[in-house]
CSV table of C-alpha atoms in Angstrom, one decimal:
chain,number,residue,atom,x,y,z
A,16,MET,CA,-7.7,-14.0,-26.7
A,17,ALA,CA,-3.8,-12.8,-28.1
A,18,VAL,CA,-0.9,-13.2,-25.9
A,19,SER,CA,0.8,-10.1,-26.0
A,20,ASP,CA,4.3,-9.8,-27.1
A,21,THR,CA,5.7,-7.2,-25.0
A,22,THR,CA,7.0,-8.3,-21.0
A,23,GLU,CA,5.0,-5.4,-19.9
A,24,ALA,CA,1.0,-7.5,-20.3
A,25,LEU,CA,1.1,-8.7,-16.9
A,26,ALA,CA,-1.3,-12.5,-16.5
A,27,VAL,CA,-4.9,-11.3,-15.5
A,28,ASP,CA,-7.4,-14.6,-14.9
A,29,HIS,CA,-11.1,-14.0,-17.0
A,30,LEU,CA,-13.2,-15.5,-13.9
A,31,ASP,CA,-17.5,-15.6,-14.3
A,32,ARG,CA,-20.1,-14.2,-12.5
A,33,HIS,CA,-19.6,-17.2,-10.2
A,34,GLY,CA,-15.4,-17.2,-9.9
A,35,THR,CA,-15.1,-19.8,-12.3
A,36,ARG,CA,-11.7,-19.7,-14.8
A,37,SER,CA,-12.5,-19.4,-18.0
A,38,HIS,CA,-9.3,-18.7,-19.8
A,39,GLU,CA,-6.0,-16.9,-19.0
A,40,VAL,CA,-3.7,-15.2,-20.5
A,41,TYR,CA,0.0,-16.0,-19.0
A,42,THR,CA,3.0,-13.3,-19.1
A,43,ALA,CA,5.6,-13.0,-21.5
A,44,GLY,CA,3.9,-15.9,-23.6
A,45,PHE,CA,4.3,-18.6,-21.4
A,46,TYR,CA,1.9,-20.6,-20.7
A,47,GLU,CA,3.0,-22.5,-16.7
A,48,GLY,CA,0.5,-22.3,-14.1
A,49,GLY,CA,3.2,-22.6,-10.7
A,50,TRP,CA,4.6,-19.8,-12.1
A,51,ASP,CA,2.1,-17.5,-13.2
A,52,TYR,CA,1.1,-17.5,-9.5
A,53,GLU,CA,4.8,-17.2,-8.5
A,54,VAL,CA,4.6,-14.2,-10.8
A,55,ARG,CA,1.6,-12.9,-9.2
A,56,SER,CA,2.6,-13.2,-5.4
A,57,ILE,CA,5.5,-11.4,-6.0
A,58,LEU,CA,4.2,-9.2,-7.4
A,59,GLY,CA,1.9,-8.4,-4.6
A,60,ARG,CA,5.0,-8.0,-1.9
A,61,ALA,CA,6.3,-5.1,-4.4
A,62,ALA,CA,3.3,-2.7,-2.1
A,63,ARG,CA,5.7,-3.5,0.9
A,64,GLY,CA,9.7,-3.4,-0.6
A,65,GLY,CA,9.3,-6.5,-1.1
A,66,SER,CA,10.0,-7.4,-5.1
A,67,GLU,CA,10.2,-4.6,-7.2
A,68,PRO,CA,8.2,-5.6,-10.2
A,69,GLY,CA,11.0,-4.4,-12.7
A,70,GLU,CA,12.9,-6.8,-12.7
A,71,VAL,CA,10.8,-9.2,-11.7
A,72,LEU,CA,9.1,-8.6,-15.4
A,73,ALA,CA,12.4,-8.1,-16.9
A,74,THR,CA,13.6,-12.0,-14.6
A,75,ILE,CA,11.2,-13.9,-16.9
A,76,ALA,CA,11.2,-11.9,-20.5
A,77,ARG,CA,14.7,-14.2,-20.6
A,78,VAL,CA,13.3,-18.2,-19.1
A,79,LYS,CA,11.8,-19.4,-22.0
A,80,PRO,CA,8.1,-21.8,-21.9
A,81,LYS,CA,8.7,-25.2,-19.5
A,82,ASP,CA,12.4,-23.9,-18.8
A,83,HIS,CA,12.5,-25.3,-15.4
A,84,ARG,CA,15.6,-25.0,-14.8
A,85,GLY,CA,16.6,-21.7,-16.4
A,86,TRP,CA,13.2,-20.9,-13.8
A,87,PHE,CA,15.2,-21.9,-11.1
A,88,ALA,CA,18.5,-20.2,-12.2
A,89,ALA,CA,17.1,-16.6,-13.2
A,90,TRP,CA,15.3,-16.1,-9.3
A,91,GLU,CA,18.3,-17.5,-7.8
A,92,ALA,CA,20.7,-15.1,-9.3
A,93,LEU,CA,18.0,-12.1,-9.0
A,94,GLY,CA,18.3,-13.1,-5.7
A,95,ARG,CA,22.4,-13.1,-5.2
A,96,ASP,CA,22.5,-10.7,-7.4
A,97,VAL,CA,20.6,-8.0,-5.4
A,98,ALA,CA,22.0,-9.5,-2.0
A,99,ARG,CA,25.3,-8.2,-3.2
A,100,GLN,CA,24.0,-4.7,-4.1
A,101,ALA,CA,21.8,-4.8,-0.8
A,102,GLN,CA,25.8,-5.6,1.0
A,103,ARG,CA,27.3,-3.0,-1.1
A,104,CYS,CA,24.8,-0.7,0.2
A,105,ALA,CA,25.7,-0.8,3.7
A,106,ASP,CA,29.2,-1.2,4.1
A,107,THR,CA,29.1,2.0,2.3
A,108,GLY,CA,27.0,3.0,5.5
A,109,HIS,CA,23.2,4.1,3.2
A,110,THR,CA,21.5,1.7,5.4
A,111,VAL,CA,18.0,1.7,4.8
A,112,SER,CA,18.8,0.7,0.6
A,113,ALA,CA,20.1,-2.1,2.4
A,114,ALA,CA,17.5,-2.7,4.2
A,115,ARG,CA,15.2,-3.1,1.3
A,116,ALA,CA,17.3,-4.3,-1.4
A,117,PHE,CA,18.2,-7.5,1.2
A,118,LEU,CA,13.7,-7.9,2.0
A,119,ARG,CA,13.2,-8.4,-1.8
A,120,ALA,CA,16.7,-10.4,-2.9
A,121,ALA,CA,15.1,-13.3,-0.1
A,122,ASN,CA,11.9,-12.9,-1.5
A,123,TYR,CA,13.5,-13.7,-5.1
A,124,LEU,CA,15.9,-16.3,-3.3
A,125,ALA,CA,12.4,-17.1,-2.3
A,126,VAL,CA,11.1,-17.9,-5.9
A,127,ALA,CA,14.0,-20.3,-6.4
A,128,VAL,CA,14.2,-22.5,-3.2
A,129,GLU,CA,10.5,-23.4,-4.7
A,130,ALA,CA,11.2,-23.8,-8.0
A,131,ILE,CA,14.5,-26.6,-7.2
A,132,ASP,CA,12.0,-29.2,-6.8
A,133,GLY,CA,11.0,-28.4,-10.1
A,134,LEU,CA,15.1,-29.3,-11.7
A,135,ASP,CA,14.2,-33.0,-12.3
A,136,ASP,CA,17.2,-33.4,-10.5
A,137,ASP,CA,17.7,-36.1,-7.7
A,138,THR,CA,20.7,-34.1,-6.1
A,139,ALA,CA,19.2,-31.6,-6.0
A,140,ASP,CA,20.0,-29.2,-2.5
A,141,HIS,CA,18.0,-26.4,-0.7
A,142,LEU,CA,19.7,-26.0,1.5
A,143,PRO,CA,22.5,-23.7,0.4
A,144,THR,CA,19.6,-21.5,-1.8
A,145,PHE,CA,18.3,-21.4,1.4
A,146,ARG,CA,21.0,-20.0,3.8
A,147,ALA,CA,20.6,-18.0,0.8
A,148,HIS,CA,17.2,-16.4,1.1
A,149,ARG,CA,17.9,-16.5,5.2
A,150,ALA,CA,20.8,-14.6,5.1
A,151,ALA,CA,19.4,-11.7,3.0
A,152,TRP,CA,16.1,-12.0,5.6
A,153,GLU,CA,18.4,-11.4,8.6
A,154,GLY,CA,19.7,-8.4,6.2
A,155,PHE,CA,16.3,-7.0,5.9
A,156,VAL,CA,16.3,-7.1,9.9
A,157,ALA,CA,19.3,-5.9,10.8
A,158,HIS,CA,18.9,-2.4,8.7
A,159,GLY,CA,15.5,-2.6,9.2
A,160,ARG,CA,14.0,0.1,10.7
A,161,TRP,CA,12.0,-2.3,12.5
A,162,PRO,CA,12.7,-3.1,16.0
A,163,ALA,CA,13.8,-6.6,15.4
A,164,GLN,CA,14.9,-8.7,18.4
A,165,ALA,CA,15.9,-13.0,17.4
A,166,VAL,CA,13.9,-14.9,19.7
A,167,THR,CA,14.2,-19.2,20.4
A,168,ILE,CA,10.6,-20.5,21.5
A,169,PRO,CA,11.0,-23.8,23.4
A,170,TYR,CA,9.3,-26.9,21.5
A,171,ASP,CA,8.7,-30.4,21.9
A,172,GLY,CA,11.9,-30.7,23.9
A,173,SER,CA,13.9,-28.5,21.3
A,174,SER,CA,13.1,-25.0,19.7
A,175,MET,CA,11.9,-23.1,16.3
A,176,PRO,CA,13.3,-20.1,15.6
A,177,GLY,CA,11.1,-16.7,15.1
A,178,TRP,CA,11.7,-12.8,15.2
A,179,PHE,CA,9.3,-10.9,17.0
A,180,PHE,CA,9.1,-7.1,16.0
A,181,ARG,CA,8.3,-4.0,17.9
A,182,PRO,CA,6.6,-0.5,17.3
A,183,ASP,CA,8.8,1.2,18.7
A,184,LEU,CA,11.7,1.5,22.0
A,185,SER,CA,9.4,2.9,24.7
A,186,GLY,CA,8.7,-0.8,26.0
A,187,GLU,CA,5.5,-0.9,27.0
A,188,PRO,CA,2.9,-3.4,26.6
A,189,ARG,CA,1.6,-3.5,23.0
A,190,PRO,CA,-0.7,-5.9,21.0
A,191,VAL,CA,1.3,-8.6,19.1
A,192,LEU,CA,0.0,-10.3,16.1
A,193,VAL,CA,1.5,-13.5,15.9
A,194,MET,CA,2.0,-14.7,11.8
A,195,ASN,CA,1.8,-18.3,11.0
A,196,ASN,CA,3.0,-19.1,7.6
A,197,GLY,CA,1.5,-21.6,5.5
A,198,SER,CA,2.6,-24.6,4.2
A,199,ASP,CA,5.9,-23.6,1.9
A,200,GLY,CA,6.0,-19.1,2.5
A,201,SER,CA,8.5,-17.7,3.3
A,202,VAL,CA,9.0,-15.2,6.3
A,203,SER,CA,10.2,-12.5,4.0
A,204,GLY,CA,6.9,-13.5,2.0
A,205,LEU,CA,5.2,-13.5,5.4
A,206,TRP,CA,6.5,-10.0,5.3
A,207,CYS,CA,4.9,-8.8,3.0
A,208,GLN,CA,2.0,-9.9,4.0
A,209,GLY,CA,0.3,-8.3,7.7
A,210,ALA,CA,3.1,-8.1,8.9
A,211,GLU,CA,4.5,-4.1,8.3
A,212,GLY,CA,0.9,-3.3,8.4
A,213,ALA,CA,0.4,-4.6,11.7
A,214,LEU,CA,3.7,-2.6,12.8
A,215,GLU,CA,2.2,0.5,11.1
A,216,ARG,CA,-0.7,-0.2,13.7
A,217,GLY,CA,1.3,-0.1,16.7
A,218,TYR,CA,0.8,-4.0,16.7
A,219,ALA,CA,4.0,-5.3,17.7
A,220,VAL,CA,4.7,-8.8,15.8
A,221,LEU,CA,6.1,-12.8,16.0
A,222,LEU,CA,6.5,-14.1,13.5
A,223,PHE,CA,8.3,-18.3,13.3
A,224,ASP,CA,9.1,-21.1,11.5
A,225,GLY,CA,7.1,-24.0,12.8
A,226,PRO,CA,7.6,-27.8,12.1
A,227,GLY,CA,7.3,-28.3,8.7
A,228,GLN,CA,8.5,-25.2,7.5
A,229,GLN,CA,11.5,-22.9,6.4
A,230,SER,CA,14.7,-23.7,8.7
A,231,MET,CA,12.7,-26.4,10.8
A,232,LEU,CA,12.0,-28.7,7.6
A,233,PHE,CA,15.2,-27.7,5.4
A,234,GLU,CA,18.0,-27.2,8.0
A,235,ARG,CA,16.1,-29.8,11.0
A,236,GLY,CA,13.7,-32.6,8.4
A,237,VAL,CA,10.9,-31.7,11.6
A,238,PRO,CA,7.8,-32.0,9.1
A,239,PHE,CA,5.0,-30.5,9.6
A,240,ARG,CA,1.9,-32.2,12.4
A,241,PRO,CA,-2.0,-31.7,12.0
A,242,ASP,CA,-2.4,-30.9,16.1
A,243,TRP,CA,-1.6,-27.1,15.5
A,244,GLU,CA,-2.3,-26.0,19.2
A,245,ASN,CA,0.7,-28.1,20.3
A,246,VAL,CA,2.9,-25.3,18.1
A,247,LEU,CA,0.9,-22.2,18.7
A,248,THR,CA,-0.1,-22.7,22.5
A,249,PRO,CA,4.4,-23.0,23.5
A,250,VAL,CA,4.3,-19.2,20.8
A,251,VAL,CA,1.3,-18.3,23.6
A,252,ASP,CA,3.8,-19.2,26.0
A,253,HIS,CA,6.6,-16.9,25.4
A,254,LEU,CA,4.7,-14.3,24.4
A,255,ALA,CA,3.6,-14.6,28.4
A,256,THR,CA,6.8,-14.0,29.5
A,257,ARG,CA,7.0,-10.7,28.1
A,258,ASP,CA,7.0,-7.9,29.8
A,259,ASP,CA,6.7,-5.9,26.2
A,260,VAL,CA,3.1,-7.6,25.7
A,261,ASP,CA,-0.8,-6.6,26.5
A,262,GLN,CA,-1.4,-10.4,27.2
A,263,ASP,CA,-5.5,-9.1,26.6
A,264,ARG,CA,-4.5,-8.8,22.7
A,265,VAL,CA,-2.8,-11.5,21.2
A,266,ALA,CA,-4.3,-11.9,17.8
A,267,VAL,CA,-2.8,-14.7,15.4
A,268,TYR,CA,-3.1,-15.1,11.5
A,269,GLY,CA,-2.8,-18.0,9.4
A,270,VAL,CA,-1.9,-17.6,5.5
A,271,SER,CA,-2.8,-20.0,3.1
A,272,GLN,CA,-3.1,-23.3,4.7
A,273,GLY,CA,-1.9,-21.4,7.9
A,274,GLY,CA,-5.6,-21.1,7.7
A,275,TYR,CA,-6.0,-24.7,8.7
A,276,TRP,CA,-3.4,-24.7,11.1
A,277,VAL,CA,-4.9,-21.8,12.9
A,278,PRO,CA,-8.0,-23.0,12.9
A,279,ARG,CA,-7.3,-26.2,14.6
A,280,ALA,CA,-5.4,-24.6,17.1
A,281,LEU,CA,-8.8,-22.2,18.4
A,282,ALA,CA,-10.2,-25.4,19.1
A,283,PHE,CA,-8.1,-25.7,21.9
A,284,GLU,CA,-5.8,-23.0,22.6
A,285,HIS,CA,-8.1,-20.3,24.3
A,286,ARG,CA,-6.1,-17.6,25.0
A,287,PHE,CA,-5.8,-15.3,21.6
A,288,ALA,CA,-8.4,-12.6,21.3
A,289,ALA,CA,-9.5,-12.8,17.5
A,290,ALA,CA,-7.4,-14.2,14.7
A,291,VAL,CA,-7.8,-14.4,11.3
A,292,ALA,CA,-7.2,-16.9,8.6
A,293,ASP,CA,-6.7,-16.2,4.9
A,294,GLY,CA,-8.3,-17.2,3.5
A,295,GLY,CA,-9.7,-20.6,5.0
A,296,VAL,CA,-9.7,-25.0,5.5
A,297,VAL,CA,-11.4,-27.2,6.5
A,298,ASP,CA,-9.9,-30.5,3.8
A,299,VAL,CA,-6.1,-29.8,3.4
A,300,GLY,CA,-6.5,-33.7,1.8
A,301,ARG,CA,-9.7,-32.8,-0.6
A,302,SER,CA,-7.4,-30.8,-2.8
A,303,TRP,CA,-4.9,-34.2,-3.8
A,304,LEU,CA,-7.6,-35.9,-3.8
A,305,SER,CA,-9.1,-33.7,-6.9
A,306,ASN,CA,-6.7,-33.9,-8.9
A,307,ILE,CA,-6.3,-37.7,-8.8
A,308,PRO,CA,-7.5,-39.6,-12.5
A,309,HIS,CA,-10.3,-40.8,-10.6
A,310,ALA,CA,-9.5,-44.6,-12.4
A,311,VAL,CA,-7.0,-44.2,-10.1
A,312,LEU,CA,-8.6,-43.0,-6.8
A,313,ASP,CA,-10.7,-45.7,-6.1
A,314,GLU,CA,-7.6,-48.0,-6.0
A,315,TYR,CA,-6.7,-46.2,-3.0
A,316,ARG,CA,-10.4,-45.2,-1.4
A,317,LYS,CA,-10.5,-49.7,-1.4
A,318,GLY,CA,-7.7,-49.7,0.2
A,319,HIS,CA,-5.5,-51.2,-2.6
A,320,LYS,CA,-3.1,-48.9,-1.6
A,321,GLU,CA,0.1,-51.5,-3.4
A,322,LYS,CA,-1.3,-50.6,-7.4
A,323,PHE,CA,-2.3,-47.7,-6.3
A,324,ASP,CA,1.3,-46.3,-6.0
A,325,ARG,CA,2.0,-48.4,-9.0
A,326,ASP,CA,-0.2,-46.6,-10.6
A,327,MET,CA,0.8,-43.3,-9.7
A,328,ARG,CA,4.4,-44.1,-10.2
A,329,LEU,CA,3.6,-45.3,-14.0
A,330,GLY,CA,1.3,-41.9,-14.1
A,331,MET,CA,4.5,-40.4,-13.5
A,332,ARG,CA,6.3,-41.4,-15.8
A,333,LEU,CA,4.2,-41.1,-18.2
A,334,PRO,CA,5.0,-37.4,-21.2
A,335,GLY,CA,3.5,-34.7,-19.9
A,336,GLY,CA,4.0,-36.0,-15.9
A,337,ARG,CA,7.1,-33.7,-15.0
A,338,ALA,CA,4.7,-31.0,-13.7
A,339,ALA,CA,2.6,-33.9,-10.9
A,340,ARG,CA,5.8,-35.3,-10.4
A,341,GLU,CA,7.3,-31.4,-9.4
A,342,THR,CA,4.6,-30.5,-8.1
A,343,TRP,CA,4.0,-34.3,-5.7
A,344,ALA,CA,7.8,-33.5,-4.3
A,345,PHE,CA,7.3,-30.4,-3.2
A,346,ARG,CA,4.0,-30.9,-1.3
A,347,ALA,CA,4.7,-34.1,0.1
A,348,ARG,CA,8.8,-33.2,1.4
A,349,PRO,CA,6.6,-31.7,4.4
A,350,TYR,CA,4.9,-33.9,5.8
A,351,GLY,CA,7.7,-37.0,6.5
A,352,VAL,CA,6.5,-40.0,4.9
A,353,GLU,CA,7.2,-41.1,2.1
A,354,GLY,CA,5.5,-43.5,-0.9
A,355,TYR,CA,1.8,-41.6,-2.6
A,356,SER,CA,-1.0,-43.9,-0.7
A,357,ALA,CA,0.8,-43.1,2.9
A,358,VAL,CA,1.0,-39.1,2.2
A,359,LEU,CA,-2.0,-39.4,0.9
A,360,ASP,CA,-3.3,-41.3,4.6
A,361,GLU,CA,-1.2,-38.2,6.5
A,362,VAL,CA,-2.6,-35.6,4.5
A,363,SER,CA,-5.9,-36.4,5.0
A,364,ARG,CA,-5.9,-36.3,9.5
A,365,TYR,CA,-5.3,-32.6,8.3
A,366,ALA,CA,-8.8,-31.8,8.5
A,367,LEU,CA,-11.2,-30.7,10.9
A,368,THR,CA,-15.1,-31.7,11.7
A,369,PRO,CA,-17.7,-29.9,13.7
A,370,GLU,CA,-16.7,-31.3,16.8
A,371,LEU,CA,-13.6,-29.2,16.1
A,372,GLY,CA,-15.3,-26.3,14.6
A,373,ALA,CA,-17.7,-25.9,17.6
A,374,ARG,CA,-14.9,-25.5,19.9
A,375,ILE,CA,-13.7,-22.0,18.9
A,376,THR,CA,-14.8,-19.7,20.9
A,377,THR,CA,-12.1,-16.9,19.7
A,378,PRO,CA,-13.6,-14.3,16.8
A,379,LEU,CA,-12.3,-15.2,13.7
A,380,LEU,CA,-12.1,-13.5,9.9
A,381,VAL,CA,-12.4,-16.4,6.8
A,382,THR,CA,-10.9,-14.3,4.0
A,383,ASP,CA,-12.5,-15.8,1.1
A,384,PRO,CA,-11.5,-14.8,-2.5
A,385,ASP,CA,-12.9,-15.4,-5.9
A,386,GLY,CA,-11.6,-18.8,-7.7
A,387,ASP,CA,-9.4,-19.8,-4.9
A,388,GLN,CA,-7.0,-22.3,-6.9
A,389,PHE,CA,-6.1,-24.6,-3.5
A,390,PHE,CA,-8.8,-24.0,-1.2
A,391,PRO,CA,-12.3,-23.0,-2.0
A,392,GLN,CA,-13.3,-23.6,1.6
A,393,SER,CA,-13.3,-20.0,2.8
A,394,ALA,CA,-17.7,-20.2,3.3
A,395,GLU,CA,-17.3,-23.6,4.9
A,396,LEU,CA,-14.8,-22.3,7.6
A,397,ALA,CA,-17.0,-19.3,8.4
A,398,LYS,CA,-19.8,-21.9,8.8
A,399,LEU,CA,-17.9,-25.2,11.2
A,400,VAL,CA,-16.6,-21.7,13.6
A,401,PRO,CA,-19.9,-20.2,15.8
A,402,GLY,CA,-19.8,-16.4,14.9
A,403,ALA,CA,-17.0,-15.7,12.4
A,404,THR,CA,-16.8,-13.3,9.9
A,405,LEU,CA,-16.5,-14.1,5.5
A,406,ALA,CA,-14.8,-11.4,4.3
A,407,ARG,CA,-15.3,-11.4,0.3
A,408,PHE,CA,-12.9,-10.2,-2.2
A,409,THR,CA,-13.5,-10.1,-5.6
A,410,GLN,CA,-12.4,-10.5,-8.7
A,411,ASP,CA,-14.1,-6.8,-9.7
A,412,GLU,CA,-12.0,-5.0,-7.4
A,413,GLY,CA,-9.4,-7.3,-8.6
A,414,ALA,CA,-8.0,-9.8,-5.7
A,415,ALA,CA,-8.7,-12.5,-7.2
A,416,SER,CA,-6.2,-16.1,-6.3
A,417,HIS,CA,-5.6,-17.8,-3.5
A,418,CYS,CA,-4.4,-15.3,-0.4
A,419,GLN,CA,-5.3,-12.3,-2.7
A,420,PRO,CA,-1.7,-12.5,-4.3
A,421,LEU,CA,-2.1,-9.0,-5.9
A,422,ALA,CA,-4.5,-7.3,-3.6
A,423,ARG,CA,-2.7,-7.5,0.1
A,424,GLU,CA,-3.2,-3.3,0.7
A,425,LEU,CA,-7.1,-4.5,0.5
A,426,THR,CA,-6.3,-7.2,1.8
A,427,GLU,CA,-5.0,-5.5,5.4
A,428,GLN,CA,-7.2,-2.7,5.1
A,429,ARG,CA,-10.3,-5.1,5.6
A,430,MET,CA,-8.3,-7.6,8.0
A,431,PHE,CA,-6.1,-4.4,10.4
A,432,ASP,CA,-10.4,-2.9,10.4
A,433,TRP,CA,-11.5,-5.6,11.9
A,434,LEU,CA,-8.8,-6.7,14.2
A,435,ASP,CA,-8.8,-3.0,15.5
A,436,GLU,CA,-12.4,-3.0,16.0
A,437,ARG,CA,-12.0,-6.3,18.7
A,438,LEU,CA,-8.7,-5.4,19.9
A,439,HIS,CA,-10.6,-2.2,21.1
A,440,LEU,CA,-7.1,0.0,19.0
């Protein structure tokens, strides 16, 4: 199938009836798997005002194939330009326009933050771009329609930053949706994945940065941890201090790798009334191991870690190894360890056992899309957790790929209908 020469030709997956990808057409005539998913994700946020499709397509049309610096520069320039537009709107009293532009700017700059690892530059610094992204997000919070409060959640002798949004100013106790990000998602992206949808339905919403996520990683250097009950329990403790929270109707949503963290926490923290894993993850390390050549991986499994590390270093230097180096750097950073075998040792700790699954008593919804390219484990999680509900999303509905990036309205519909019934809204 020929690739269209027009920038309007969106990338489309072709999957067979089992959800297996057979071939792909890529936007603007370039092939770059990670970029393709980024474009899907940013376009999917348009339904919540988190992107403008025309801006997205015009931006990617200017990027040459495999031009990693051009990819970063294009998104950073777009994000900063839209942020300047937002500030001009704010300065002239156009509050609604300012809020909407700030949200788009935050999402575009979030793509630029993720692109920094592809620059092949050891001196690349995430902080300036991340801080520009976070400033745009704060601009959105300050000018948006929903009452918002910055909160500080006590955590492990320190704190986690968060934002508590209310559906109105009544102060009445409300059901709350706690939204737990994945391994690399931005808070502005999480907003578009269900936060505003929850507010429209009468929920209050708590967003936060956990260890290894966003400001906790880039500004404080705090890495991930597998025992996420030690993250979500402080969140619930914080909510327990608030008079505007209906303590019997607190739910939690976890997206992407949050589909591991939330079920893990539920095995120990039983105060949530309902939970959503979008999608489900049983073993984080499995996706890492599946991308390593078998001969090299055998050395790791045999305990020959020095040889494994040496072979990995050599493989990353081979022609065509740039994408692998970029992906490894991007994915490994939040785990807080260095060295190929050390990273695999660490990610192997992020796994749910049948014993942990059996301890989960919270009603759990697990989304399960066709063709999940990162964690095709949703059905496995649903079987592991007693009484879990599996929500299928299909290619025929336009809802394939990891976390259904182009079917977020459909995801909200099914997720909130299920939550509303469990929380008796």
